[in-house]
Amino acid sequence: MPPDDKVVTSIVDLAGQGSAGTLASTVYDRLRGDILSGSLPPGEKLRTEALRARYEVGNSPIREALNRLSADGLVTREDQKGFRVVSASRADLEELVKTRCWLEAIALRESIANGDDEWEEGLVLSFHRLSRVRRSSSEDHYTVNPEWERLHRAFHLALLSACGSRWLLQYCAQLNDQADRYRQLAIVVSYPRRNELNEHEAMMKAATSRDAEEAVSLLMAHYERTAGIIRESISEFAAS
Amino acid sequence: MPPDDKVVTSIVDLAGQGSAGTLASTVYDRLRGDILSGSLPPGEKLRTEALRARYEVGNSPIREALNRLSADGLVTREDQKGFRVVSASRADLEELVKTRCWLEAIALRESIANGDDEWEEGLVLSFHRLSRVRRSSSEDHYTVNPEWERLHRAFHLALLSACGSRWLLQYCAQLNDQADRYRQLAIVVSYPRRNELNEHEAMMKAATSRDAEEAVSLLMAHYERTAGIIRESISEFAAS
DNA sequence: CAACGAAATAATTTCGATATTTAATTGACA
DNA sequence: TGTCAATTAAATATCGAAATTATTTCGTTG
């Protein structure tokens, strides 16, 4: 009996999944989505009063959600001074990418070493699903496609899912969230013009043929490239 | 309501400032300490009513503390079913140790590569402080010495502090917490008979002479040995 | 005119009570 | 006697207001 593994929800909420959880959990999901999508910009003050109006709930659920988010690193909390959306900066982005590469390199190597048939099949499947969805919701101008975002996250998680450590998986997911936020902030400026499908396919193939060196090097390049695009499309974020 | 009862039940008095914060933060610290010290055993149901009595505060601070702890991985939360202390098992311990070795190996290598004079001095200093405190409070039988616990944690953190990633540092600290909990659970059974001072000194010297390979290998051995002691002194923990 | 300090204002934190949901118990029926 | 449904009991989750703490405003003083 594998101990309760919750970990990992989706990037921009399961939109509409008004799942029968508690109000606090619902608010948590929505707030998380609003932060990751950039709808609540970095550094934004999060006043209880305003949030109560925005999400139409009482005091307690808001506060619970904020406390969870602060432990997730999406919100900063200062005793007696309330909450704000975590700030964003060039330096933080670099630190984030670096850490992500370190951790995912380990996770991917372990996954390739330990992954069984089920893992392989899950990987192939999640790639297939990702390949059948458009990057953007509309044709001419870019609009976030929540479905693509969800499947993209699922694919990357599938890569690492056999690493054998729920801790590591959770950390990778957390860093994924952070990176997604930067991606969304950058997207406002630059239409994503890269076709990532080839890169994903190459990773999938390297992983399923158990070529760890190749897979890791592809994954690192993938992240470096993404970081590069974000870097160049951003002068500086709002901070503090 | 004067918080005159500053009974430090916590192994690690993480915030020296302590008292200045909110009630929620105080309860968070105390609860954290009580879980790490084993005073609240694995799997224990955490009823709000009981905790209100135990810590003598209202509903909200308890709930906030529990929510933060659940994001820290020290308590589990299930919607509509409340909170319990995270369970402990042999399998979880193995996973924990493995993950810890992965992450700290990176952090230590980076620290050694990037650490400046200040880092070196901090390391030497924290070793010196650790060396002047006894492992146990009393001579004949073992009693947790909070001061040693604090300095021990500080030393290990000093080793990694120059790794250049706050994310990684935070994760290492989190895994440290988890490992401390297992240590405390094990100590109930077996008096710690190993003299860890030599090991710590060797690590410190290897790190300050920038011998990454040696330092990492010492650190890994250190953790493996600790895990071994915990393993042998424990048949099985309460679970689920 | 700047600086300091005290009242007024705003925001955060906390409490006690209520509404909802889950778990436990009882009792009826096959 | 065992199972299932209905009822009771317990616990969680939520609300709205009160208490505490930070921030701003404004008048006074050096």
mmCIF file of C-alpha atoms in Angstrom, chain A residues 3-112:
data_model
loop_
_atom_site.group_PDB
_atom_site.id
_atom_site.type_symbol
_atom_site.label_atom_id
_atom_site.label_comp_id
_atom_site.label_asym_id
_atom_site.label_seq_id
_atom_site.Cartn_x
_atom_site.Cartn_y
_atom_site.Cartn_z
ATOM 1 C CA PRO A 3 1.399 5.847 1.281
ATOM 2 C CA ASP A 4 -0.852 8.643 0.264
ATOM 3 C CA ASP A 5 0.714 10.332 -2.667
ATOM 4 C CA LYS A 6 -1.113 13.455 -3.477
ATOM 5 C CA VAL A 7 1.486 15.600 -5.169
ATOM 6 C CA VAL A 8 0.879 17.322 -8.382
ATOM 7 C CA THR A 9 -2.210 18.966 -9.552
ATOM 8 C CA SER A 10 -2.414 20.678 -12.858
ATOM 9 C CA ILE A 11 -0.950 23.941 -13.926
ATOM 10 C CA VAL A 12 -3.885 26.151 -14.532
ATOM 11 C CA ASP A 13 -6.400 24.368 -12.363
ATOM 12 C CA LEU A 14 -8.637 21.695 -13.711
ATOM 13 C CA ALA A 15 -10.808 24.532 -14.880
ATOM 14 C CA GLY A 16 -14.356 23.970 -13.929
ATOM 15 C CA GLN A 17 -13.595 20.863 -11.918
ATOM 16 C CA GLY A 18 -15.508 22.349 -9.035
ATOM 17 C CA SER A 19 -14.523 19.144 -7.335
ATOM 18 C CA ALA A 20 -16.313 18.375 -4.126
ATOM 19 C CA GLY A 21 -13.349 19.336 -1.969
ATOM 20 C CA THR A 22 -13.411 22.042 0.631
ATOM 21 C CA LEU A 23 -13.768 25.717 -0.117
ATOM 22 C CA ALA A 24 -10.211 26.259 1.008
ATOM 23 C CA SER A 25 -8.937 23.756 -1.541
ATOM 24 C CA THR A 26 -10.967 25.331 -4.286
ATOM 25 C CA VAL A 27 -9.617 28.757 -3.475
ATOM 26 C CA TYR A 28 -6.126 27.272 -3.305
ATOM 27 C CA ASP A 29 -6.474 25.883 -6.815
ATOM 28 C CA ARG A 30 -7.887 29.075 -8.238
ATOM 29 C CA LEU A 31 -5.335 31.297 -6.562
ATOM 30 C CA ARG A 32 -2.574 29.025 -7.724
ATOM 31 C CA GLY A 33 -3.884 29.178 -11.256
ATOM 32 C CA ASP A 34 -4.168 32.934 -11.162
ATOM 33 C CA ILE A 35 -0.605 33.282 -9.982
ATOM 34 C CA LEU A 36 0.824 30.808 -12.473
ATOM 35 C CA SER A 37 -1.056 32.402 -15.336
ATOM 36 C CA GLY A 38 0.256 35.809 -14.369
ATOM 37 C CA SER A 39 -3.223 37.108 -13.792
ATOM 38 C CA LEU A 40 -1.965 38.062 -10.356
ATOM 39 C CA PRO A 41 1.349 39.748 -11.127
ATOM 40 C CA PRO A 42 4.567 39.296 -9.139
ATOM 41 C CA GLY A 43 4.791 41.352 -6.003
ATOM 42 C CA GLU A 44 1.046 41.992 -5.899
ATOM 43 C CA LYS A 45 -0.292 42.569 -2.438
ATOM 44 C CA LEU A 46 -2.888 40.000 -1.500
ATOM 45 C CA ARG A 47 -5.388 41.663 0.804
ATOM 46 C CA THR A 48 -7.874 39.453 2.524
ATOM 47 C CA GLU A 49 -10.686 41.849 1.797
ATOM 48 C CA ALA A 50 -9.990 41.960 -1.933
ATOM 49 C CA LEU A 51 -9.636 38.206 -2.198
ATOM 50 C CA ARG A 52 -12.855 37.654 -0.309
ATOM 51 C CA ALA A 53 -14.609 39.729 -2.921
ATOM 52 C CA ARG A 54 -12.772 38.086 -5.823
ATOM 53 C CA TYR A 55 -13.476 34.508 -4.860
ATOM 54 C CA GLU A 56 -16.680 35.093 -2.961
ATOM 55 C CA VAL A 57 -15.831 33.197 0.188
ATOM 56 C CA GLY A 58 -15.208 34.034 3.813
ATOM 57 C CA ASN A 59 -12.041 34.800 5.628
ATOM 58 C CA SER A 60 -10.860 31.381 6.673
ATOM 59 C CA PRO A 61 -10.646 29.597 3.315
ATOM 60 C CA ILE A 62 -8.671 32.489 1.860
ATOM 61 C CA ARG A 63 -6.250 32.389 4.727
ATOM 62 C CA GLU A 64 -5.794 28.625 4.520
ATOM 63 C CA ALA A 65 -5.118 28.790 0.826
ATOM 64 C CA LEU A 66 -2.566 31.562 1.313
ATOM 65 C CA ASN A 67 -0.769 29.611 3.988
ATOM 66 C CA ARG A 68 -0.455 26.570 1.777
ATOM 67 C CA LEU A 69 0.729 28.668 -1.123
ATOM 68 C CA SER A 70 3.350 30.304 1.011
ATOM 69 C CA ALA A 71 4.814 26.941 1.852
ATOM 70 C CA ASP A 72 4.752 26.169 -1.872
ATOM 71 C CA GLY A 73 6.836 29.233 -2.556
ATOM 72 C CA LEU A 74 4.238 30.954 -4.697
ATOM 73 C CA VAL A 75 3.323 33.484 -2.054
ATOM 74 C CA THR A 76 5.446 35.233 0.519
ATOM 75 C CA ARG A 77 4.219 35.759 4.023
ATOM 76 C CA GLU A 78 5.468 38.158 6.644
ATOM 77 C CA ASP A 79 4.030 38.002 10.109
ATOM 78 C CA GLN A 80 1.664 40.870 10.735
ATOM 79 C CA LYS A 81 2.201 42.191 7.229
ATOM 80 C CA GLY A 82 0.153 39.789 5.218
ATOM 81 C CA PHE A 83 0.770 38.052 1.922
ATOM 82 C CA ARG A 84 1.971 38.969 -1.547
ATOM 83 C CA VAL A 85 2.626 37.158 -4.771
ATOM 84 C CA VAL A 86 6.251 36.101 -4.831
ATOM 85 C CA SER A 87 8.387 38.507 -6.790
ATOM 86 C CA ALA A 88 10.177 37.661 -10.002
ATOM 87 C CA SER A 89 13.602 38.680 -11.191
ATOM 88 C CA ARG A 90 16.295 37.783 -13.645
ATOM 89 C CA ALA A 91 18.480 36.432 -10.871
ATOM 90 C CA ASP A 92 15.680 34.252 -9.504
ATOM 91 C CA LEU A 93 15.038 32.860 -12.948
ATOM 92 C CA GLU A 94 18.649 31.829 -13.340
ATOM 93 C CA GLU A 95 18.676 30.188 -9.919
ATOM 94 C CA LEU A 96 15.464 28.405 -10.750
ATOM 95 C CA VAL A 97 16.666 27.019 -14.067
ATOM 96 C CA LYS A 98 19.931 25.890 -12.554
ATOM 97 C CA THR A 99 18.215 24.055 -9.727
ATOM 98 C CA ARG A 100 15.718 22.534 -12.062
ATOM 99 C CA CYS A 101 18.443 21.121 -14.259
ATOM 100 C CA TRP A 102 20.245 19.614 -11.284
ATOM 101 C CA LEU A 103 17.183 17.908 -9.923
ATOM 102 C CA GLU A 104 15.647 16.741 -13.153
ATOM 103 C CA ALA A 105 18.930 15.324 -14.343
ATOM 104 C CA ILE A 106 18.966 13.017 -11.348
ATOM 105 C CA ALA A 107 15.306 12.181 -11.636
ATOM 106 C CA LEU A 108 15.554 11.381 -15.310
ATOM 107 C CA ARG A 109 18.622 9.192 -14.893
ATOM 108 C CA GLU A 110 16.942 7.261 -12.111
ATOM 109 C CA SER A 111 13.741 6.945 -14.076
ATOM 110 C CA ILE A 112 15.589 5.505 -17.035
#
